[in-house]
mmCIF file of C-alpha atoms in Angstrom:
data_model
loop_
_atom_site.group_PDB
_atom_site.id
_atom_site.type_symbol
_atom_site.label_atom_id
_atom_site.label_comp_id
_atom_site.label_asym_id
_atom_site.label_seq_id
_atom_site.Cartn_x
_atom_site.Cartn_y
_atom_site.Cartn_z
ATOM 1 C CA UNK W 1 -153.221 87.552 -86.786
ATOM 2 C CA UNK W 2 -156.249 85.996 -88.455
ATOM 3 C CA UNK W 3 -157.067 85.145 -92.054
ATOM 4 C CA UNK W 4 -160.133 87.053 -93.265
ATOM 5 C CA UNK W 5 -162.552 84.731 -95.039
ATOM 6 C CA UNK W 6 -165.284 85.382 -97.559
ATOM 7 C CA UNK W 7 -167.981 82.802 -98.266
ATOM 8 C CA UNK W 8 -169.221 82.359 -101.855
ATOM 9 C CA UNK W 9 -172.821 81.190 -101.319
ATOM 10 C CA UNK W 10 -175.284 80.793 -98.478
ATOM 11 C CA UNK W 11 -175.326 77.000 -98.962
ATOM 12 C CA UNK W 12 -176.416 74.928 -96.000
ATOM 13 C CA UNK W 13 -172.961 73.402 -95.461
ATOM 14 C CA UNK W 14 -171.506 76.891 -95.222
ATOM 15 C CA UNK W 15 -174.113 78.043 -92.700
ATOM 16 C CA UNK W 16 -174.169 74.922 -90.528
ATOM 17 C CA UNK W 17 -170.590 73.625 -90.729
ATOM 18 C CA UNK W 18 -167.933 75.846 -92.251
ATOM 19 C CA UNK W 19 -168.837 79.281 -90.879
ATOM 20 C CA UNK W 20 -169.264 77.951 -87.304
ATOM 21 C CA UNK W 21 -165.882 76.205 -87.723
ATOM 22 C CA UNK W 22 -164.237 79.501 -88.673
ATOM 23 C CA UNK W 23 -165.802 81.029 -85.575
ATOM 24 C CA UNK W 24 -164.183 78.265 -83.490
ATOM 25 C CA UNK W 25 -160.804 78.600 -85.210
ATOM 26 C CA UNK W 26 -157.972 80.534 -83.595
ATOM 27 C CA UNK W 27 -156.489 81.955 -86.793
ATOM 28 C CA UNK W 28 -159.524 82.779 -88.939
ATOM 29 C CA UNK W 29 -162.594 85.008 -89.080
ATOM 30 C CA UNK W 30 -165.499 85.464 -91.489
ATOM 31 C CA UNK W 31 -165.786 89.012 -92.797
ATOM 32 C CA UNK W 32 -168.137 88.609 -95.770
ATOM 33 C CA UNK W 33 -170.685 86.361 -97.436
ATOM 34 C CA UNK W 34 -172.175 86.557 -100.931
ATOM 35 C CA UNK W 35 -175.244 85.262 -102.704
ATOM 36 C CA UNK W 36 -177.181 86.113 -105.853
ATOM 37 C CA UNK W 37 -180.232 87.410 -103.978
ATOM 38 C CA UNK W 38 -180.971 89.908 -101.235
ATOM 39 C CA UNK W 39 -181.654 87.220 -98.640
ATOM 40 C CA UNK W 40 -177.912 87.244 -98.013
ATOM 41 C CA UNK W 41 -178.331 90.333 -95.795
ATOM 42 C CA UNK W 42 -180.625 88.492 -93.370
ATOM 43 C CA UNK W 43 -178.293 85.499 -93.285
ATOM 44 C CA UNK W 44 -175.304 87.761 -92.648
ATOM 45 C CA UNK W 45 -177.119 89.318 -89.686
ATOM 46 C CA UNK W 46 -178.111 85.905 -88.311
ATOM 47 C CA UNK W 47 -174.508 84.682 -88.502
ATOM 48 C CA UNK W 48 -172.932 87.945 -87.322
ATOM 49 C CA UNK W 49 -171.023 88.431 -90.575
ATOM 50 C CA UNK W 50 -170.077 92.103 -91.115
ATOM 51 C CA UNK W 51 -170.475 92.323 -94.892
ATOM 52 C CA UNK W 52 -173.004 90.903 -97.339
ATOM 53 C CA UNK W 53 -172.783 91.030 -101.120
ATOM 54 C CA UNK W 54 -175.465 90.273 -103.695
ATOM 55 C CA UNK W 55 -172.936 88.975 -106.207
ATOM 56 C CA UNK W 56 -169.876 86.726 -106.037
ATOM 57 C CA UNK W 57 -167.893 89.238 -108.086
ATOM 58 C CA UNK W 58 -168.445 91.943 -105.481
ATOM 59 C CA UNK W 59 -167.067 89.741 -102.726
ATOM 60 C CA UNK W 60 -164.009 88.833 -104.794
ATOM 61 C CA UNK W 61 -163.371 92.544 -105.344
ATOM 62 C CA UNK W 62 -163.237 93.192 -101.594
ATOM 63 C CA UNK W 63 -159.553 93.955 -100.889
ATOM 64 C CA UNK W 64 -159.828 92.970 -97.221
ATOM 65 C CA UNK W 65 -160.629 89.310 -97.958
ATOM 66 C CA UNK W 66 -157.670 86.914 -97.869
ATOM 67 C CA UNK W 67 -159.367 83.605 -98.632
ATOM 68 C CA UNK W 68 -162.672 82.316 -99.950
ATOM 69 C CA UNK W 69 -164.650 79.163 -99.304
ATOM 70 C CA UNK W 70 -166.628 77.777 -102.250
ATOM 71 C CA UNK W 71 -169.646 75.580 -101.339
ATOM 72 C CA UNK W 72 -171.441 76.216 -104.639
ATOM 73 C CA UNK W 73 -173.059 73.434 -106.738
ATOM 74 C CA UNK W 74 -170.417 71.071 -108.087
ATOM 75 C CA UNK W 75 -170.496 72.325 -111.666
ATOM 76 C CA UNK W 76 -169.594 75.853 -110.516
ATOM 77 C CA UNK W 77 -166.532 74.966 -108.443
ATOM 78 C CA UNK W 78 -163.998 75.372 -111.251
ATOM 79 C CA UNK W 79 -165.369 78.652 -112.587
ATOM 80 C CA UNK W 80 -165.355 80.445 -109.257
ATOM 81 C CA UNK W 81 -162.104 78.903 -108.039
ATOM 82 C CA UNK W 82 -160.344 80.330 -111.092
ATOM 83 C CA UNK W 83 -162.114 83.682 -110.681
ATOM 84 C CA UNK W 84 -160.972 83.863 -107.058
ATOM 85 C CA UNK W 85 -157.404 82.868 -107.940
ATOM 86 C CA UNK W 86 -157.295 85.591 -110.583
ATOM 87 C CA UNK W 87 -158.394 88.084 -107.938
ATOM 88 C CA UNK W 88 -155.556 86.981 -105.659
ATOM 89 C CA UNK W 89 -157.725 85.126 -103.146
ATOM 90 C CA UNK W 90 -156.669 81.858 -101.546
ATOM 91 C CA UNK W 91 -159.269 79.167 -102.261
ATOM 92 C CA UNK W 92 -160.733 76.323 -100.252
ATOM 93 C CA UNK W 93 -163.283 74.591 -102.474
ATOM 94 C CA UNK W 94 -165.814 71.980 -101.501
ATOM 95 C CA UNK W 95 -165.321 68.583 -103.046
ATOM 96 C CA UNK W 96 -165.360 67.526 -105.779
ATOM 97 C CA UNK W 97 -163.024 70.295 -106.915
ATOM 98 C CA UNK W 98 -164.252 69.866 -110.478
ATOM 99 C CA UNK W 99 -166.280 67.455 -112.605
ATOM 100 C CA UNK W 100 -163.363 66.265 -114.756
ATOM 101 C CA UNK W 101 -159.594 65.990 -114.566
ATOM 102 C CA UNK W 102 -159.340 68.486 -117.436
ATOM 103 C CA UNK W 103 -161.131 71.082 -115.304
ATOM 104 C CA UNK W 104 -158.750 70.374 -112.414
ATOM 105 C CA UNK W 105 -155.848 70.969 -114.790
ATOM 106 C CA UNK W 106 -157.345 74.378 -115.624
ATOM 107 C CA UNK W 107 -157.209 75.295 -111.939
ATOM 108 C CA UNK W 108 -153.572 74.179 -111.812
ATOM 109 C CA UNK W 109 -152.831 76.367 -114.837
ATOM 110 C CA UNK W 110 -154.387 79.372 -113.083
ATOM 111 C CA UNK W 111 -152.247 78.697 -110.005
ATOM 112 C CA UNK W 112 -148.985 78.714 -111.977
ATOM 113 C CA UNK W 113 -149.070 82.470 -112.372
ATOM 114 C CA UNK W 114 -150.488 83.167 -108.904
ATOM 115 C CA UNK W 115 -148.980 83.074 -105.399
ATOM 116 C CA UNK W 116 -152.248 81.957 -103.780
ATOM 117 C CA UNK W 117 -152.946 78.595 -102.222
ATOM 118 C CA UNK W 118 -155.713 76.210 -103.273
ATOM 119 C CA UNK W 119 -157.151 73.192 -101.466
ATOM 120 C CA UNK W 120 -160.013 70.811 -102.100
ATOM 121 C CA UNK W 121 -162.040 70.403 -98.928
ATOM 122 C CA UNK W 122 -161.795 66.793 -97.785
ATOM 123 C CA UNK W 123 -162.244 67.840 -94.163
ATOM 124 C CA UNK W 124 -162.332 64.266 -92.793
ATOM 125 C CA UNK W 125 -158.605 63.755 -93.479
ATOM 126 C CA UNK W 126 -157.669 66.141 -90.654
ATOM 127 C CA UNK W 127 -159.118 63.900 -87.958
ATOM 128 C CA UNK W 128 -156.303 62.246 -85.939
ATOM 129 C CA UNK W 129 -157.779 58.750 -86.301
ATOM 130 C CA UNK W 130 -156.362 58.448 -89.826
ATOM 131 C CA UNK W 131 -152.792 59.187 -88.774
ATOM 132 C CA UNK W 132 -153.174 56.485 -86.144
ATOM 133 C CA UNK W 133 -154.352 54.035 -88.804
ATOM 134 C CA UNK W 134 -151.260 54.783 -90.890
ATOM 135 C CA UNK W 135 -149.050 54.328 -87.829
ATOM 136 C CA UNK W 136 -150.539 50.892 -87.116
ATOM 137 C CA UNK W 137 -150.053 49.821 -90.729
ATOM 138 C CA UNK W 138 -146.449 51.067 -90.739
ATOM 139 C CA UNK W 139 -145.725 49.198 -87.501
ATOM 140 C CA UNK W 140 -146.502 45.884 -89.192
ATOM 141 C CA UNK W 141 -149.083 44.926 -86.590
ATOM 142 C CA UNK W 142 -151.631 43.744 -89.174
ATOM 143 C CA UNK W 143 -148.977 42.376 -91.531
ATOM 144 C CA UNK W 144 -148.972 43.124 -95.243
ATOM 145 C CA UNK W 145 -152.031 45.078 -96.395
ATOM 146 C CA UNK W 146 -154.070 43.087 -98.904
ATOM 147 C CA UNK W 147 -157.390 44.903 -99.165
ATOM 148 C CA UNK W 148 -159.082 48.220 -98.416
ATOM 149 C CA UNK W 149 -162.892 48.410 -98.223
ATOM 150 C CA UNK W 150 -164.904 51.592 -97.775
ATOM 151 C CA UNK W 151 -168.528 52.741 -97.923
ATOM 152 C CA UNK W 152 -170.118 56.171 -97.697
ATOM 153 C CA UNK W 153 -173.878 56.311 -98.096
ATOM 154 C CA UNK W 154 -177.104 57.937 -96.974
ATOM 155 C CA UNK W 155 -180.726 57.840 -98.051
ATOM 156 C CA UNK W 156 -181.746 60.981 -99.915
ATOM 157 C CA UNK W 157 -185.334 61.809 -99.069
ATOM 158 C CA UNK W 158 -186.647 64.898 -100.863
ATOM 159 C CA UNK W 159 -185.323 64.012 -104.300
ATOM 160 C CA UNK W 160 -187.686 66.191 -106.268
ATOM 161 C CA UNK W 161 -186.112 69.380 -104.904
ATOM 162 C CA UNK W 162 -182.543 68.175 -104.461
ATOM 163 C CA UNK W 163 -179.636 69.450 -106.521
ATOM 164 C CA UNK W 164 -178.057 66.052 -105.921
ATOM 165 C CA UNK W 165 -180.546 64.658 -108.461
ATOM 166 C CA UNK W 166 -179.528 67.045 -111.253
ATOM 167 C CA UNK W 167 -176.964 65.442 -113.524
ATOM 168 C CA UNK W 168 -175.941 68.667 -115.245
ATOM 169 C CA UNK W 169 -174.991 70.133 -111.860
ATOM 170 C CA UNK W 170 -172.739 67.214 -110.938
ATOM 171 C CA UNK W 171 -175.361 65.310 -108.992
ATOM 172 C CA UNK W 172 -175.323 61.665 -107.982
ATOM 173 C CA UNK W 173 -173.486 59.558 -105.438
ATOM 174 C CA UNK W 174 -170.013 59.351 -106.987
ATOM 175 C CA UNK W 175 -169.451 63.103 -106.969
ATOM 176 C CA UNK W 176 -171.288 63.678 -103.689
ATOM 177 C CA UNK W 177 -169.897 60.968 -101.425
ATOM 178 C CA UNK W 178 -168.002 58.514 -103.642
ATOM 179 C CA UNK W 179 -165.030 60.848 -103.899
ATOM 180 C CA UNK W 180 -164.376 60.289 -100.168
ATOM 181 C CA UNK W 181 -163.712 56.506 -100.200
ATOM 182 C CA UNK W 182 -161.604 56.936 -103.342
ATOM 183 C CA UNK W 183 -159.604 59.650 -101.587
ATOM 184 C CA UNK W 184 -159.288 57.501 -98.460
ATOM 185 C CA UNK W 185 -158.026 54.477 -100.394
ATOM 186 C CA UNK W 186 -155.298 56.573 -101.988
ATOM 187 C CA UNK W 187 -154.431 58.289 -98.696
ATOM 188 C CA UNK W 188 -154.283 55.186 -96.520
ATOM 189 C CA UNK W 189 -152.564 52.950 -99.080
ATOM 190 C CA UNK W 190 -150.197 55.760 -100.018
ATOM 191 C CA UNK W 191 -150.285 55.007 -103.739
ATOM 192 C CA UNK W 192 -152.416 55.283 -106.859
ATOM 193 C CA UNK W 193 -154.648 52.605 -108.438
ATOM 194 C CA UNK W 194 -153.279 51.083 -111.629
ATOM 195 C CA UNK W 195 -156.599 49.763 -112.922
ATOM 196 C CA UNK W 196 -160.254 49.779 -111.934
ATOM 197 C CA UNK W 197 -163.747 48.707 -112.840
ATOM 198 C CA UNK W 198 -166.895 50.499 -111.710
ATOM 199 C CA UNK W 199 -170.616 49.833 -111.924
ATOM 200 C CA UNK W 200 -173.555 52.036 -111.042
ATOM 201 C CA UNK W 201 -177.300 51.897 -110.491
ATOM 202 C CA UNK W 202 -178.879 54.992 -112.010
ATOM 203 C CA UNK W 203 -182.088 56.887 -111.419
ATOM 204 C CA UNK W 204 -184.273 56.288 -114.476
ATOM 205 C CA UNK W 205 -185.627 59.843 -114.627
ATOM 206 C CA UNK W 206 -182.592 62.026 -113.887
ATOM 207 C CA UNK W 207 -179.818 59.683 -114.985
ATOM 208 C CA UNK W 208 -177.710 60.335 -111.868
ATOM 209 C CA UNK W 209 -175.977 57.409 -110.227
ATOM 210 C CA UNK W 210 -177.796 56.445 -107.051
ATOM 211 C CA UNK W 211 -175.194 53.839 -106.131
ATOM 212 C CA UNK W 212 -171.693 53.263 -107.493
ATOM 213 C CA UNK W 213 -169.285 50.466 -106.628
ATOM 214 C CA UNK W 214 -165.640 50.571 -107.648
ATOM 215 C CA UNK W 215 -162.996 47.839 -107.634
ATOM 216 C CA UNK W 216 -159.431 49.131 -107.812
ATOM 217 C CA UNK W 217 -156.113 47.334 -108.100
ATOM 218 C CA UNK W 218 -153.075 49.011 -106.565
ATOM 219 C CA UNK W 219 -149.417 48.049 -106.807
ATOM 220 C CA UNK W 220 -148.264 44.973 -104.857
ATOM 221 C CA UNK W 221 -151.593 43.284 -105.642
ATOM 222 C CA UNK W 222 -153.546 45.335 -103.128
ATOM 223 C CA UNK W 223 -157.280 45.609 -103.843
ATOM 224 C CA UNK W 224 -159.579 48.467 -102.860
ATOM 225 C CA UNK W 225 -163.363 48.247 -102.982
ATOM 226 C CA UNK W 226 -165.347 51.442 -102.549
ATOM 227 C CA UNK W 227 -169.055 52.090 -102.541
ATOM 228 C CA UNK W 228 -171.115 55.259 -102.556
ATOM 229 C CA UNK W 229 -174.871 55.684 -102.443
ATOM 230 C CA UNK W 230 -177.607 58.238 -101.944
ATOM 231 C CA UNK W 231 -180.100 55.369 -101.880
ATOM 232 C CA UNK W 232 -178.982 53.387 -98.797
ATOM 233 C CA UNK W 233 -178.853 53.728 -95.038
ATOM 234 C CA UNK W 234 -176.085 55.811 -93.464
ATOM 235 C CA UNK W 235 -172.561 54.384 -93.562
ATOM 236 C CA UNK W 236 -169.195 56.165 -93.455
ATOM 237 C CA UNK W 237 -166.552 53.556 -92.797
ATOM 238 C CA UNK W 238 -163.435 51.849 -94.015
ATOM 239 C CA UNK W 239 -161.436 48.771 -93.124
ATOM 240 C CA UNK W 240 -157.953 47.555 -93.964
ATOM 241 C CA UNK W 241 -157.350 43.803 -94.161
ATOM 242 C CA UNK W 242 -153.811 42.577 -93.679
ATOM 243 C CA UNK W 243 -152.155 39.170 -93.483
ATOM 244 C CA UNK W 244 -152.164 39.256 -89.657
ATOM 245 C CA UNK W 245 -155.071 41.471 -88.687
ATOM 246 C CA UNK W 246 -157.785 43.965 -89.579
ATOM 247 C CA UNK W 247 -158.277 47.676 -88.863
ATOM 248 C CA UNK W 248 -161.815 49.105 -88.855
ATOM 249 C CA UNK W 249 -162.800 52.766 -88.736
ATOM 250 C CA UNK W 250 -166.597 52.977 -88.311
ATOM 251 C CA UNK W 251 -166.906 56.790 -88.426
ATOM 252 C CA UNK W 252 -164.307 57.554 -91.050
ATOM 253 C CA UNK W 253 -165.812 60.532 -92.887
ATOM 254 C CA UNK W 254 -168.250 62.162 -90.473
ATOM 255 C CA UNK W 255 -166.989 61.680 -86.911
ATOM 256 C CA UNK W 256 -168.558 65.078 -86.203
ATOM 257 C CA UNK W 257 -171.910 63.295 -86.209
ATOM 258 C CA UNK W 258 -170.816 61.278 -83.161
ATOM 259 C CA UNK W 259 -169.370 64.144 -81.153
ATOM 260 C CA UNK W 260 -166.119 64.297 -83.091
ATOM 261 C CA UNK W 261 -164.928 61.001 -81.631
ATOM 262 C CA UNK W 262 -163.312 58.578 -84.057
ATOM 263 C CA UNK W 263 -162.764 54.923 -83.201
ATOM 264 C CA UNK W 264 -159.965 52.748 -84.565
ATOM 265 C CA UNK W 265 -160.639 49.048 -84.039
ATOM 266 C CA UNK W 266 -157.844 46.504 -84.415
ATOM 267 C CA UNK W 267 -158.730 42.814 -84.704
ATOM 268 C CA UNK W 268 -155.830 40.396 -84.374
ATOM 269 C CA UNK W 269 -155.295 36.913 -82.923
ATOM 270 C CA UNK W 270 -158.942 36.685 -81.827
ATOM 271 C CA UNK W 271 -158.562 39.871 -79.795
ATOM 272 C CA UNK W 272 -160.172 43.269 -80.369
ATOM 273 C CA UNK W 273 -158.641 46.583 -79.326
ATOM 274 C CA UNK W 274 -160.399 49.931 -79.599
ATOM 275 C CA UNK W 275 -158.656 53.309 -79.612
ATOM 276 C CA UNK W 276 -160.566 56.597 -79.588
ATOM 277 C CA UNK W 277 -159.508 60.012 -80.832
ATOM 278 C CA UNK W 278 -161.281 63.359 -80.751
ATOM 279 C CA UNK W 279 -161.098 65.974 -83.472
ATOM 280 C CA UNK W 280 -163.105 68.943 -84.756
ATOM 281 C CA UNK W 281 -162.667 68.190 -88.465
ATOM 282 C CA UNK W 282 -163.992 71.430 -89.949
ATOM 283 C CA UNK W 283 -162.075 73.571 -87.456
ATOM 284 C CA UNK W 284 -158.901 71.570 -88.101
ATOM 285 C CA UNK W 285 -159.374 72.076 -91.835
ATOM 286 C CA UNK W 286 -159.852 75.836 -91.441
ATOM 287 C CA UNK W 287 -156.876 76.189 -89.119
ATOM 288 C CA UNK W 288 -154.622 74.083 -91.357
ATOM 289 C CA UNK W 289 -155.383 76.167 -94.440
ATOM 290 C CA UNK W 290 -155.242 79.478 -92.580
ATOM 291 C CA UNK W 291 -151.889 78.549 -91.035
ATOM 292 C CA UNK W 292 -150.501 77.679 -94.456
ATOM 293 C CA UNK W 293 -151.453 81.162 -95.644
ATOM 294 C CA UNK W 294 -150.128 82.967 -92.572
ATOM 295 C CA UNK W 295 -146.816 81.089 -92.528
ATOM 296 C CA UNK W 296 -146.576 80.575 -96.289
ATOM 297 C CA UNK W 297 -146.047 76.851 -95.814
ATOM 298 C CA UNK W 298 -147.182 73.866 -97.837
ATOM 299 C CA UNK W 299 -150.728 72.566 -97.472
ATOM 300 C CA UNK W 300 -151.221 68.861 -96.883
ATOM 301 C CA UNK W 301 -153.423 68.313 -99.941
ATOM 302 C CA UNK W 302 -152.407 70.281 -103.006
ATOM 303 C CA UNK W 303 -153.692 70.609 -106.554
ATOM 304 C CA UNK W 304 -151.679 67.635 -107.828
ATOM 305 C CA UNK W 305 -153.434 65.388 -105.311
ATOM 306 C CA UNK W 306 -156.751 66.824 -106.434
ATOM 307 C CA UNK W 307 -155.867 66.042 -110.044
ATOM 308 C CA UNK W 308 -154.986 62.455 -109.148
ATOM 309 C CA UNK W 309 -158.274 61.968 -107.310
ATOM 310 C CA UNK W 310 -160.208 63.398 -110.243
ATOM 311 C CA UNK W 311 -158.286 61.106 -112.589
ATOM 312 C CA UNK W 312 -159.663 58.124 -110.657
ATOM 313 C CA UNK W 313 -163.199 59.523 -110.750
ATOM 314 C CA UNK W 314 -162.875 60.074 -114.506
ATOM 315 C CA UNK W 315 -161.777 56.452 -114.863
ATOM 316 C CA UNK W 316 -164.836 55.363 -112.883
ATOM 317 C CA UNK W 317 -167.126 57.132 -115.360
ATOM 318 C CA UNK W 318 -165.212 55.654 -118.287
ATOM 319 C CA UNK W 319 -165.598 52.166 -116.839
ATOM 320 C CA UNK W 320 -169.289 52.684 -116.064
ATOM 321 C CA UNK W 321 -170.087 53.866 -119.582
ATOM 322 C CA UNK W 322 -167.968 51.221 -121.336
ATOM 323 C CA UNK W 323 -168.611 48.333 -118.908
ATOM 324 C CA UNK W 324 -164.878 47.599 -119.152
ATOM 325 C CA UNK W 325 -161.769 47.512 -117.011
ATOM 326 C CA UNK W 326 -159.869 50.812 -117.226
ATOM 327 C CA UNK W 327 -156.099 51.167 -116.899
ATOM 328 C CA UNK W 328 -154.723 54.360 -115.333
ATOM 329 C CA UNK W 329 -151.523 55.789 -113.836
#
């Protein structure tokens, strides 16, 4: 049995990443795609999708669709997630799930009276390299963890026509790529930050943050430093520094760009060990969510985790605007 998916938008990430991943998945299939213009019919034909709708509402009213994927602009994620939930559709939304923690709470409220499942799409977390990192930490090989550092950046070229440069749509680096290192810090350290301070460099015309750096303090005096940018060369990495050694993951968030191969590097006692793991992150994400629907089991990253991640992002904005340390959790 396969979960029947509908796609809300003809966004590039849907066409180039998510829809092909559903095609590769064993327990999922795309049956419909929607857009707000008639070009959706040509795209449906190109991607061999049986049904095309010229409105999101029409797709949500299709009784054959089990789950929807939402790759819309950031400021529309909440609205259409709630609309889909109210129509009884399971929802996998692109990150960030919302623009504020209050909006994430609205999604949770909608889920209370609905049996559907909801997940924010941090696809990178399904790559096996991260479980290996957690295993190494738990083994004590690098000693007590003292610091987590992570960067996710790229240089945005065509800024004049990019939605990433529109503040009212949730543009800028923190929402676009900064949410990943924050998520990774929480996932790898297995706890929540208790205080943070963030600074940003903003575009003078649009006001979006081009670069944001965040310094977070976790329990047990562990520090996490994260950086996001749409104004720097490509990086998608993290490292964990312990009392006895260091773990480095050079392709943490987009291993699909290097053939799906993730590398975990352990440096200890003047020796370096490399371990490699393969994983199709978008396919793994699709299959995980589809399996949870088919077997009615728990997803690995639920709405409460989404709320906690958004709470950190909210604190980043508060710190940026106030130029002060912010206490949270």
